Amino acid sequence: MTGILRTLVIAWKELLQLRRDRLTMAMMFMLPIVQLTLFGYAINTDVRHIPTVVYDQDGSAASRDLAHSLEATGFYDLVGHVSDYDEIQRSLRSSKARVALIIPPNYASDLVRGRTAHVQLVVDGSDPQVVASATNTAASMVTARSSTLLVTKLQRAGAGGVAMPIELEPNTWYNPDLRTAVFIVPGLVGVILTMTMVMLTAMALARERERGTLEQLIVSPVRKLGLVIGKIVPYVAIGYVQMSLILLVGWLIFDVPIRGSIGLLYGLASLFIAANLAIGLFFSTLARTQQQAMQMSFFFLLPNILLSGFMFPFEAMPRPAQILALGLPLTHFLRVVRGIVLKGSVFADLAPQLVAMAAILVALVLFASARFTKKLV
Amino acid sequence: MSAPAQTTAIVETEHLSRHFGSLVAVRDVSLSVQRGEIFGVLGPNGAGKSTTIRMLCGILDPTGGRGTVVGYDIARDAEKIKQRIGYMTQRFSLYEDLSVIENLRFYAGIYGVAWKKRKARVDAVLSSSGLEQRKDQLAGTLSGGWKQRVALACATIHEPPLLFLDEPTAGVDPVSRRDFWEQIHAIASQGTTVLLTTHYMDEAERCHRLSFIFRGTLLDVGTPDEIVARRHLQVAELEVERATDAAALLRTRPEVEEVAHYGHTLRVAVRGGADPERIVREVLEGGGVAVDSLRRSRVTVEDAFVAMVRAEAEAA
Ligand SMILES: Nc1ncnc2c1ncn2[C@@H]1O[C@H](COP(=O)(O)OP(=O)(O)OP(=O)(O)O)[C@@H](O)[C@H]1O
Ligand SMILES: [Mg+2]
């Protein structure tokens, strides 16, 4: 009983201090909003409207038709016509265009005579993301066109019952318009929680150490567990507020729906938040000053952003990076939050993540509490 | 040196030691502090005073020896000790962004002062330290003397039978120090034991008993008078025209322990029970320096302290 009271006394003190620390408070609530806006608007992996020049050596109706259907895909913006290879080079170098379509002379007559027409697509490779999108789109457009031409030709030649042998109908679920924001916003919940939870806990204890008040705390009869819980409980509350803020703003501004159960999300988030607090606690046992605590937290953030699947797909990473990533709570929480928010996943879908996060949490708590003692040095 | 185990001892150590890597911060310290006394720990910077106190408070494990505080072993029962002591750290570690009363309530809370008694206790320490007017001021905006009062109030909020104060008067003006010492004596008169460290020799003389620590080793323990007597020093004060020359001459004599300037006055301490007035006359008349006035003076703890540190430094 006195133990619980003491824990509450510490939590209350922490809140009093937080209330007077306007800067930190402002940071904690501004950070999610600023990050959300930055990531939501600036990071846009949809490649569209690539400036394109056309070098039409044929000048026929058929060649003009090809150029137009390329533009009709929405991926290419025709920004001009050029009349030789030098001009193509100048356009790419000056970034006036990133793609050039070269239609050979005799394009129309080759089609009529049944010869293969060699259409060339020159792509600026300095941005790999553009290359992939540009070539894929053009290739599938041209393939579709060729097949149609072949089928028509066969039918005209009298082959009855000729149809396209195979046709793929792609059907994207959960984010049919492939909007980046829909993908980024739930991920941002995890990234921002990692950042603030780890940093705040590490800083909160490092501050006491730096100012000498930790010595006064550990000389008191407060239990170790009570001390730690009292120190971090206020930050758990802040974590939930941040999470709600991101989801709310994501819904209002970026139209990100929440398809699954909010209760399930908040429940599973508790494991994730607790794991990050344990990491912060561990950092605080290593850091002598607030600055060191801050540096460690930033250092920890980097692998989280790169490896967790927030920016790059987990499946595309090499094996060692994947193994490392599985040790990060964020990797599992991202699957939880994206699953619930975007796909409406239910508890049974997320059981593996629950187990993984619980295991990481237990390991971290054991590790951090072995390091954190009521002793100096 | 220390008395055999008595039931009245509230702090007792035997060969207490603490190493930090290859550095020996505290070496073989054996001492006992009696219930109700004001026990001073003196020693130069880095002597190991704070390290000793931290071990006694149970927040630093000894690397050798043993100790009991309020009847509990410092290595095994540190948490039981923590219920029964108050500790004021070397720099007054208050929460600077909390007000005076918030600091007091916080410490009352974590020391488990009963909810019903809390308000009465907070009011009591506020009034005994004269802090009522400033109770809503942020601790960080107080001056040094006031911070010290708040720190003492926090350390005594739960009425501990034993109080550790690590350099409680560092950086505090003489009037505040005097008030502070009156408060310490008031606390002790109610039966609380006080163990404190200080660098001020006038404060050392206000303690019931003293101990000297030098480079981690305990050199002497006793009442101020006992400690002074054991040094066998005699002191004279004189006024001369050419004080610097006179001091240089006096220092050539092997019996002279120490010559110190106080304004126009020179203070001369001699060893081994020699007569300081005779030595001063001999030396200065021989050197042709006229002595304006010469008188015997009381030997202070400071004289004893300097003599002890000098002797140890020379021996090392
Ligand atoms: N945590 C630590 N790690 C390493 N060395 C330490 C540690 N704490 C103290 N020391 C060393 O132990 C020695 C004794 O230090 P201590 O603080 O006990 O001295 P002190 O007598 O309190 O000095 P002061 O009068 O300056 O406060 C010093 O040399 C100090 O550098
Ligand atoms: Mg000290």
XYZ file of C-alpha atoms and ligand atoms in Angstrom:
725
model
C 0.000 0.000 0.000
C 2.694 2.474 0.966
C 4.511 1.197 -2.122
C 1.654 2.241 -4.393
C 1.362 5.581 -2.618
C 5.055 6.249 -3.109
C 4.770 5.381 -6.780
C 1.907 7.837 -7.108
C 3.916 10.511 -5.298
C 6.717 10.090 -7.835
C 4.325 10.132 -10.776
C 2.688 13.286 -9.404
C 6.074 14.976 -9.018
C 6.910 14.048 -12.589
C 3.657 15.622 -13.785
C 4.335 18.803 -11.794
C 7.741 19.060 -13.432
C 6.338 18.338 -16.879
C 3.729 21.042 -16.429
C 6.481 23.598 -15.803
C 8.579 22.332 -18.703
C 6.663 24.069 -21.477
C 9.247 23.338 -24.135
C 9.160 19.589 -23.663
C 5.382 19.613 -23.518
C 5.132 21.631 -26.723
C 7.644 19.317 -28.392
C 5.706 16.241 -27.447
C 2.505 17.462 -29.016
C 3.961 19.400 -31.923
C 6.309 16.618 -32.950
C 3.631 14.187 -34.130
C 1.830 16.886 -36.077
C 4.949 18.256 -37.736
C 6.258 14.800 -38.584
C 2.916 13.719 -39.887
C 2.655 16.692 -42.199
C 6.240 16.296 -43.378
C 6.031 12.588 -44.037
C 2.494 12.703 -45.308
C 3.124 15.386 -47.916
C 6.794 15.213 -48.722
C 7.484 11.524 -48.911
C 5.653 10.489 -51.955
C 6.784 7.294 -53.517
C 4.075 7.390 -56.170
C 5.927 8.089 -59.395
C 3.666 10.028 -61.721
C 3.934 12.770 -64.297
C 7.451 12.021 -65.426
C 8.560 14.680 -67.920
C 9.047 12.949 -71.274
C 10.276 14.042 -74.705
C 9.428 12.266 -77.928
C 11.749 11.812 -80.893
C 9.323 10.769 -83.541
C 11.312 9.770 -86.615
C 8.250 8.343 -88.309
C 5.781 11.159 -88.018
C 2.890 8.894 -88.928
C -0.587 8.691 -87.401
C 0.398 5.407 -85.775
C 3.481 6.865 -84.110
C 1.534 9.858 -82.791
C -1.026 7.417 -81.458
C 1.671 5.494 -79.578
C 2.998 8.666 -77.950
C -0.487 9.677 -76.900
C -1.352 6.366 -75.351
C 1.864 6.552 -73.381
C 0.783 9.912 -72.014
C -2.665 8.544 -71.298
C -1.225 6.186 -68.655
C -0.724 9.234 -66.428
C 2.874 8.341 -65.748
C 4.366 10.439 -68.518
C 3.935 14.095 -69.303
C 4.939 14.924 -72.862
C 7.002 18.059 -72.468
C 8.193 18.367 -76.051
C 9.357 16.894 -79.285
C 13.003 16.643 -80.215
C 14.633 16.073 -83.544
C 17.927 14.330 -82.804
C 19.867 12.316 -80.217
C 21.886 15.334 -79.053
C 18.740 17.080 -78.100
C 17.657 14.038 -76.071
C 20.942 14.187 -74.194
C 20.551 17.900 -73.470
C 17.016 17.386 -72.230
C 18.065 14.655 -69.787
C 21.151 16.502 -68.581
C 19.213 19.663 -67.831
C 16.467 17.582 -66.164
C 13.972 19.064 -68.585
C 12.974 15.443 -69.202
C 13.691 12.166 -67.464
C 12.425 9.884 -70.216
C 12.732 9.993 -73.982
C 10.605 7.927 -76.348
C 12.243 7.198 -79.684
C 10.034 5.966 -82.470
C 12.005 4.670 -85.468
C 11.277 5.620 -89.088
C 9.110 3.006 -90.780
C 7.212 2.385 -87.495
C 3.846 2.488 -89.208
C 4.932 0.498 -92.250
C 6.617 -2.154 -90.058
C 3.365 -2.638 -88.195
C 1.453 -3.028 -91.400
C 3.940 -5.473 -92.858
C 4.030 -7.557 -89.716
C 7.650 -6.775 -88.868
C 8.741 -6.026 -85.336
C 8.943 -2.305 -84.737
C 11.774 -1.348 -82.390
C 10.588 1.466 -80.173
C 13.261 2.774 -77.821
C 12.782 4.210 -74.323
C 15.691 6.154 -72.819
C 15.422 6.612 -69.053
C 17.460 8.818 -66.711
C 18.869 6.227 -64.284
C 20.067 8.616 -61.598
C 16.874 7.970 -59.651
C 16.299 4.208 -59.589
C 12.705 4.601 -58.485
C 11.917 6.494 -61.683
C 13.602 3.852 -63.828
C 11.497 1.033 -62.459
C 8.187 2.824 -62.772
C 8.988 4.317 -66.160
C 10.098 1.104 -67.829
C 7.427 -1.079 -66.248
C 4.593 1.155 -67.281
C 5.841 1.622 -70.816
C 6.620 -2.087 -71.186
C 3.182 -3.216 -70.077
C 1.541 -0.595 -72.245
C 3.510 -1.780 -75.281
C 2.924 -5.459 -74.494
C -0.798 -4.890 -74.235
C -0.738 -3.051 -77.529
C 1.242 -5.796 -79.277
C -1.108 -8.499 -78.049
C -4.130 -6.596 -79.240
C -2.498 -6.093 -82.616
C -1.669 -9.800 -82.861
C -5.123 -10.940 -81.896
C -6.747 -8.555 -84.375
C -4.398 -9.736 -87.078
C -5.146 -13.403 -86.399
C -8.860 -12.776 -86.351
C -8.600 -10.922 -89.651
C -6.643 -13.812 -91.071
C -9.671 -15.932 -90.358
C -8.627 -17.820 -87.264
C -11.909 -18.138 -85.432
C -12.243 -18.058 -81.681
C -8.985 -16.328 -81.069
C -8.827 -14.493 -77.773
C -6.095 -13.263 -75.491
C -4.530 -16.419 -74.071
C -3.917 -14.971 -70.606
C -5.023 -11.752 -69.106
C -3.950 -10.501 -65.678
C -6.403 -8.419 -63.751
C -4.469 -6.763 -60.934
C -6.609 -5.968 -57.929
C -5.049 -3.966 -55.108
C -6.749 -4.336 -51.741
C -6.669 -2.045 -48.683
C -5.049 0.879 -50.472
C -6.419 0.679 -54.013
C -5.209 4.133 -55.013
C -1.723 3.297 -53.732
C -1.593 6.484 -51.709
C 1.652 6.855 -49.749
C -0.011 8.652 -46.851
C -2.231 5.669 -46.140
C 0.873 3.572 -45.736
C 2.976 6.173 -43.895
C 0.524 7.456 -41.265
C 0.042 4.209 -39.318
C 3.783 3.580 -39.540
C 4.410 7.013 -38.139
C 2.494 6.083 -34.990
C 5.189 3.496 -34.295
C 8.126 5.691 -35.236
C 7.021 8.660 -33.149
C 6.229 6.489 -30.149
C 9.682 4.918 -30.398
C 11.314 8.297 -30.601
C 9.505 10.017 -27.741
C 9.100 7.092 -25.358
C 12.761 6.076 -25.463
C 14.020 9.622 -25.298
C 11.714 10.840 -22.536
C 12.471 7.949 -20.201
C 16.191 8.080 -20.830
C 16.198 11.848 -20.314
C 13.946 11.799 -17.253
C 16.330 9.593 -15.293
C 19.488 11.125 -16.747
C 18.187 14.523 -15.620
C 17.873 13.307 -12.040
C 21.361 11.867 -12.222
C 22.807 15.043 -13.726
C 21.167 17.301 -11.115
C 22.083 15.029 -8.210
C 18.481 14.322 -7.221
C 18.836 10.648 -8.179
C 21.129 10.234 -5.171
C 18.339 11.635 -2.970
C 15.844 9.255 -4.571
C 17.886 6.082 -4.169
C 18.711 6.924 -0.558
C 14.987 6.964 0.188
C 13.044 3.812 1.024
C 11.215 3.857 -2.346
C 11.345 0.431 -3.982
C 13.233 0.113 -7.224
C 10.164 -0.990 -9.151
C 8.020 1.724 -7.599
C 10.581 4.314 -8.524
C 10.777 3.187 -12.139
C 7.014 2.854 -12.566
C 6.368 6.218 -10.960
C 8.877 7.840 -13.275
C 7.489 6.348 -16.482
C 3.734 6.156 -15.965
C 3.181 9.792 -16.961
C 5.016 9.116 -20.209
C 2.803 6.151 -21.029
C -0.123 8.540 -20.899
C 1.716 10.925 -23.186
C 2.392 8.055 -25.586
C -1.309 7.322 -25.874
C -2.123 10.965 -26.434
C 0.457 11.128 -29.214
C -0.888 8.007 -30.821
C -4.446 9.320 -30.780
C -3.280 12.616 -32.191
C -1.537 10.987 -35.139
C -4.464 8.754 -35.962
C -6.895 11.644 -35.685
C -4.865 14.012 -37.842
C -4.184 11.184 -40.308
C -7.899 10.608 -40.621
C -8.825 14.281 -40.905
C -6.093 15.392 -43.309
C -4.968 12.308 -45.150
C -8.206 10.397 -45.077
C -6.585 7.368 -43.481
C -9.391 5.138 -42.250
C -9.262 2.896 -39.199
C -10.746 -0.382 -40.342
C -10.052 -2.573 -37.304
C -10.718 -2.322 -33.590
C -9.286 0.702 -31.824
C -9.452 -1.172 -28.532
C -7.237 -3.928 -29.902
C -4.786 -1.369 -31.247
C -4.558 0.471 -27.923
C -4.236 -2.787 -26.029
C -1.373 -4.085 -28.143
C 0.251 -0.649 -28.111
C 0.734 -1.008 -24.360
C 3.271 -3.794 -24.941
C 5.058 -1.685 -27.499
C 5.127 1.413 -25.310
C 6.359 -0.590 -22.333
C 9.154 -2.107 -24.435
C 10.333 1.339 -25.511
C 10.214 2.608 -21.944
C 12.412 -0.306 -20.902
C 14.895 0.629 -23.625
C 14.872 4.211 -22.380
C 15.453 2.985 -18.844
C 18.380 0.918 -20.033
C 19.881 3.932 -21.825
C 19.466 5.997 -18.672
C 21.627 3.537 -16.756
C 24.400 4.075 -19.292
C 24.103 7.847 -19.719
C 25.724 10.214 -17.229
C 24.132 13.320 -18.749
C 20.932 14.252 -20.529
C 22.914 14.934 -23.669
C 24.286 11.402 -23.734
C 20.793 10.047 -23.174
C 19.552 12.104 -26.112
C 22.364 10.925 -28.383
C 21.736 7.294 -27.535
C 18.053 7.701 -28.285
C 18.773 9.209 -31.694
C 21.273 6.498 -32.427
C 18.639 3.918 -31.616
C 16.067 5.607 -33.838
C 18.062 5.165 -37.025
C 17.967 1.349 -37.284
C 14.314 1.534 -36.319
C 13.472 3.773 -39.255
C 15.631 1.870 -41.720
C 15.064 -1.741 -40.719
C 11.597 -1.958 -39.225
C 9.763 -1.840 -42.539
C 8.740 1.774 -42.040
C 10.590 2.960 -45.150
C 11.676 -0.195 -46.968
C 9.804 -3.467 -47.253
C 10.983 -6.017 -44.714
C 10.885 -8.790 -47.319
C 13.351 -6.952 -49.559
C 16.052 -6.717 -46.886
C 18.995 -9.115 -46.746
C 18.795 -11.884 -44.156
C 21.110 -10.382 -41.485
C 19.174 -7.120 -41.555
C 15.927 -9.041 -41.168
C 17.233 -10.882 -38.117
C 18.301 -7.595 -36.577
C 14.935 -6.075 -37.419
C 13.062 -8.870 -35.659
C 14.706 -7.789 -32.422
C 13.204 -4.312 -32.706
C 9.799 -3.829 -31.115
C 8.883 -1.431 -33.909
C 9.086 -4.122 -36.596
C 6.311 -6.069 -34.904
C 4.274 -3.065 -33.910
C 4.258 -1.765 -37.500
C 2.578 -4.997 -38.582
C 0.081 -4.577 -35.769
C -0.762 -0.963 -36.485
C -0.863 -1.343 -40.268
C -2.832 -4.536 -39.905
C -5.477 -3.025 -37.666
C -5.691 0.384 -39.276
C -5.488 -0.589 -42.953
C -6.658 -4.186 -43.163
C -8.970 -4.500 -40.202
C -6.890 -7.338 -38.745
C -8.354 -9.064 -35.712
C -6.660 -10.491 -32.647
C -6.051 -13.907 -34.195
C -4.215 -12.338 -37.166
C -1.828 -10.568 -34.834
C -1.042 -13.327 -32.357
C 2.515 -13.825 -33.695
C 3.241 -10.115 -33.235
C 1.789 -10.213 -29.742
C 4.069 -13.111 -28.824
C 7.118 -11.442 -30.355
C 6.495 -8.123 -28.614
C 5.844 -9.825 -25.286
C 9.088 -11.789 -25.588
C 11.088 -8.662 -26.422
C 9.432 -6.815 -23.539
C 10.260 -9.500 -20.992
C 13.872 -9.649 -22.175
C 14.209 -5.865 -22.046
C 12.637 -5.536 -18.605
C 14.894 -8.237 -17.169
C 17.897 -6.614 -18.766
C 17.048 -3.057 -17.765
C 16.139 -3.911 -14.183
C 19.374 -5.842 -13.754
C 21.217 -2.709 -14.841
C 19.140 -0.274 -12.817
C 20.008 -0.492 -9.122
C 19.468 1.717 -6.119
C 23.222 2.179 -5.891
C 25.620 4.781 -7.156
C 28.196 3.686 -9.739
C 41.238 4.103 18.796
C 37.486 3.460 18.616
C 35.657 2.225 21.664
C 34.621 -1.439 21.789
C 31.115 -2.169 20.592
C 28.594 -0.430 22.832
C 24.880 -0.636 22.697
C 24.673 3.125 22.301
C 26.566 3.165 19.011
C 24.286 4.079 16.100
C 27.016 3.840 13.443
C 29.818 1.331 13.642
C 32.364 0.325 11.040
C 35.249 -2.128 10.979
C 37.940 -1.860 8.340
C 35.475 -0.272 5.965
C 37.093 0.149 2.524
C 36.104 1.209 -0.943
C 38.158 0.931 -4.113
C 37.367 2.536 -7.459
C 39.500 0.483 -9.810
C 43.036 0.967 -8.575
C 42.121 4.055 -6.524
C 41.513 3.446 -2.830
C 38.965 6.081 -1.800
C 38.415 4.720 1.730
C 40.881 2.426 3.482
C 40.269 0.410 6.662
C 38.073 2.927 8.415
C 36.910 1.750 11.855
C 34.822 4.158 13.863
C 31.714 4.358 15.982
C 29.232 7.170 16.433
C 27.160 7.360 19.605
C 23.461 8.013 19.735
C 22.624 11.697 20.104
C 26.024 13.136 19.295
C 27.084 15.559 16.604
C 29.934 13.805 14.862
C 32.124 15.759 12.455
C 34.202 14.280 9.661
C 37.103 16.437 8.504
C 39.537 15.880 5.677
C 40.953 17.600 2.608
C 39.269 17.395 -0.809
C 39.198 13.852 -2.104
C 39.919 12.366 1.324
C 36.969 9.980 1.046
C 34.392 11.716 3.247
C 31.508 11.548 0.781
C 32.418 7.992 -0.180
C 32.243 6.971 3.489
C 28.851 8.627 3.971
C 27.476 7.007 0.820
C 28.497 3.581 2.079
C 26.858 4.284 5.431
C 23.655 5.340 3.641
C 23.563 2.081 1.694
C 23.865 3.599 -1.773
C 27.443 2.470 -2.372
C 28.650 -1.040 -1.619
C 31.875 -1.356 0.383
C 34.633 -3.364 -1.275
C 36.029 -4.381 2.087
C 35.231 -4.413 5.794
C 31.784 -4.072 7.305
C 29.532 -1.595 8.999
C 26.228 -1.308 10.808
C 23.963 1.707 10.809
C 20.928 1.959 13.109
C 21.568 -1.707 13.869
C 21.525 -2.966 10.261
C 24.358 -4.208 8.106
C 25.156 -1.700 5.357
C 25.793 -4.356 2.716
C 22.882 -6.698 3.457
C 20.131 -4.476 4.831
C 20.643 -1.236 2.964
C 16.901 -0.810 2.350
C 16.100 -1.066 6.070
C 18.687 1.593 6.817
C 17.130 3.895 4.239
C 13.861 4.043 6.236
C 15.657 5.376 9.293
C 18.093 7.974 8.042
C 18.050 11.406 6.477
C 20.750 12.364 3.981
C 21.629 15.746 2.568
C 23.937 15.369 -0.428
C 27.006 17.485 -0.990
C 25.270 19.891 -3.366
C 21.761 20.632 -2.180
C 19.946 18.405 -4.619
C 16.480 19.886 -4.694
C 14.014 19.819 -7.551
C 14.667 23.324 -8.758
C 11.507 23.414 -10.850
C 9.322 22.565 -7.859
C 8.349 25.028 -5.154
C 9.619 24.726 -1.596
C 6.409 23.161 -0.364
C 6.196 20.788 -3.332
C 9.712 19.572 -2.549
C 8.757 19.022 1.085
C 5.542 17.182 0.214
C 7.435 15.024 -2.263
C 10.019 13.905 0.277
C 7.314 13.403 2.918
C 5.569 11.182 0.371
C 8.498 9.015 -0.617
C 9.626 8.617 2.974
C 6.150 7.384 3.784
C 5.133 10.079 6.277
C 1.542 9.112 7.101
C -1.021 11.065 5.107
C -2.679 12.425 8.263
C 0.607 13.587 9.757
C 1.943 15.031 6.540
C 0.501 18.513 6.745
C 1.589 18.918 10.369
C 5.131 17.780 9.538
C 5.428 20.062 6.526
C 4.192 23.010 8.600
C 6.585 22.130 11.426
C 9.706 22.077 9.249
C 8.565 25.191 7.393
C 8.348 27.111 10.642
C 11.489 25.693 12.272
C 13.519 26.696 9.227
C 11.753 30.034 8.750
C 10.555 29.120 5.270
C 6.854 30.007 5.619
C 7.183 33.184 3.591
C 8.895 31.395 0.746
C 6.951 28.181 0.616
C 5.565 28.847 -2.858
C 8.828 30.034 -4.368
C 10.531 27.714 -6.867
C 13.519 26.081 -5.188
C 15.772 27.003 -8.110
C 15.235 30.728 -7.483
C 16.352 30.613 -3.823
C 19.773 31.843 -2.714
C 22.368 29.426 -1.322
C 21.449 29.852 2.326
C 17.753 29.292 1.683
C 18.404 26.277 -0.517
C 20.371 24.765 2.334
C 17.451 25.293 4.706
C 15.066 23.609 2.296
C 17.484 20.715 1.831
C 17.774 20.253 5.590
C 14.007 20.488 5.951
C 13.589 17.776 3.286
C 16.158 15.530 4.961
C 14.402 15.801 8.343
C 10.766 15.707 7.204
C 10.363 12.079 8.342
C 12.083 12.681 11.708
C 14.921 10.218 11.189
C 16.932 9.165 14.257
C 20.148 9.585 12.227
C 21.046 12.421 9.906
C 23.923 12.479 7.402
C 24.908 15.926 6.166
C 27.616 16.139 3.514
C 29.164 19.616 3.573
C 25.861 21.207 4.558
C 27.309 24.713 4.857
C 29.436 24.902 1.709
C 28.957 28.278 0.049
C 26.676 29.634 2.765
C 27.254 33.013 4.472
C 28.403 33.218 8.132
C 25.067 34.353 9.526
C 23.195 31.537 7.790
C 25.838 29.099 8.982
C 25.330 30.251 12.548
C 21.548 29.816 12.254
C 22.146 26.426 10.727
C 24.313 25.301 13.618
C 21.740 26.421 16.136
C 19.242 24.275 14.279
C 21.630 21.298 14.252
C 22.074 21.560 18.010
C 18.320 21.834 18.471
C 17.828 18.693 16.383
C 20.538 16.845 18.321
C 19.063 17.876 21.662
C 15.897 15.999 20.691
C 17.957 12.811 20.416
C 18.809 12.801 16.717
C 22.343 11.752 15.851
C 24.050 13.970 13.289
C 27.055 12.936 11.204
C 28.379 15.732 9.025
C 31.398 16.696 6.965
C 32.833 20.165 6.793
C 35.837 22.159 5.684
C 35.178 24.963 8.200
C 37.282 24.651 11.335
C 35.023 26.834 13.445
C 32.269 24.333 12.674
C 34.523 21.435 13.615
C 34.805 22.923 17.087
C 31.026 22.896 17.416
C 30.903 19.098 17.061
C 30.810 16.781 20.068
C 33.360 14.527 18.443
C 35.503 14.689 15.339
C 37.313 12.377 13.000
C 40.099 13.168 10.552
C 40.291 11.367 7.252
C 43.280 11.754 4.959
C 43.648 9.945 1.642
C 41.023 7.455 2.704
C 42.650 6.665 6.045
C 41.231 7.581 9.434
C 43.933 9.486 11.309
C 42.266 10.401 14.586
C 38.930 10.419 16.395
C 38.006 12.268 19.550
C 36.530 15.412 21.066
C 37.989 18.635 19.645
C 39.999 19.074 22.854
C 41.387 15.545 22.718
C 42.394 15.903 19.116
C 44.109 19.210 19.775
C 45.869 17.853 22.881
C 47.241 14.842 21.015
C 49.138 17.073 18.597
C 51.267 18.574 21.463
C 51.226 22.002 19.865
C 51.810 25.388 21.448
C 50.859 28.620 19.703
C 51.953 32.228 20.013
C 50.759 35.342 18.200
C 53.031 38.275 17.521
C 53.112 41.598 15.742
C 56.293 42.595 13.901
C 57.393 45.232 11.382
C 58.755 42.957 8.659
C 56.306 40.093 8.960
C 57.420 38.201 5.838
C 61.074 38.239 6.846
C 60.160 37.214 10.369
C 58.115 34.310 9.050
C 61.007 33.144 6.863
C 63.360 33.224 9.847
C 60.936 31.344 12.072
C 60.435 28.615 9.515
C 64.118 27.728 9.672
C 63.643 26.350 13.210
C 62.857 22.604 13.291
C 60.412 22.952 16.212
C 58.244 25.376 14.259
C 55.269 23.538 12.820
C 53.526 26.379 11.098
C 53.724 30.132 10.595
C 50.645 31.877 9.255
C 49.787 35.498 8.447
C 46.636 37.085 9.870
C 46.694 40.747 8.786
C 49.493 42.353 10.782
C 49.657 39.377 13.107
C 51.773 36.221 12.750
C 50.597 32.965 14.264
C 53.376 30.544 15.169
C 52.758 26.926 16.164
C 55.569 24.832 17.658
C 55.767 21.103 18.196
C 56.661 18.856 21.099
C 55.613 21.086 23.975
C 58.360 23.671 23.302
C 57.744 27.213 24.567
C 56.726 29.267 21.507
C 57.416 32.641 23.142
C 60.988 31.665 23.951
C 61.620 30.371 20.429
C 60.165 33.488 18.806
C 62.337 35.794 20.961
C 65.478 33.750 20.254
C 64.962 33.606 16.507
C 63.819 37.147 15.872
C 66.243 38.899 18.228
C 69.042 36.851 16.664
C 67.830 37.941 13.207
C 67.492 41.580 14.174
C 63.718 41.803 13.814
C 61.932 43.877 16.454
C 58.928 42.232 18.086
C 56.125 44.679 18.870
C 53.932 42.347 20.861
C 53.970 38.673 21.736
C 51.351 36.557 23.505
C 50.274 32.944 23.972
C 47.198 31.837 22.029
C 44.714 28.982 22.183
C 45.518 25.980 19.955
C 42.649 25.482 17.529
C 41.343 22.472 15.639
C 42.618 24.189 12.524
C 46.168 24.122 13.905
C 45.771 20.449 14.683
C 44.292 19.736 11.244
C 47.102 21.484 9.366
C 49.748 19.766 11.495
C 48.238 16.368 10.856
C 47.900 16.840 7.089
C 51.485 18.194 6.878
C 52.899 15.265 8.814
C 51.069 12.736 6.644
C 52.036 14.461 3.412
C 55.697 14.478 4.473
C 55.541 10.843 5.525
C 54.087 9.807 2.196
N 32.140 7.059 -8.430
C 33.472 7.212 -8.368
N 34.277 6.653 -9.300
C 35.611 6.800 -9.231
N 36.244 7.492 -8.290
C 35.503 8.082 -7.326
C 34.085 7.967 -7.320
N 33.609 8.658 -6.256
C 34.687 9.168 -5.630
N 35.826 8.830 -6.265
C 37.185 9.188 -5.853
O 37.356 8.794 -4.512
C 38.112 9.770 -3.824
C 37.346 10.230 -2.602
O 36.241 10.998 -3.059
P 35.188 11.639 -2.064
O 34.153 12.290 -2.889
O 34.754 10.641 -1.083
O 36.065 12.761 -1.345
P 35.593 13.872 -0.311
O 36.387 13.675 0.901
O 34.133 13.877 -0.185
O 36.093 15.197 -1.061
P 35.428 16.664 -1.078
O 35.867 17.350 0.147
O 36.041 17.281 -2.284
O 33.969 16.492 -1.184
C 38.427 10.878 -4.806
O 39.724 10.673 -5.307
C 37.405 10.686 -5.881
O 37.906 11.111 -7.115
Mg 32.640 15.142 -0.614
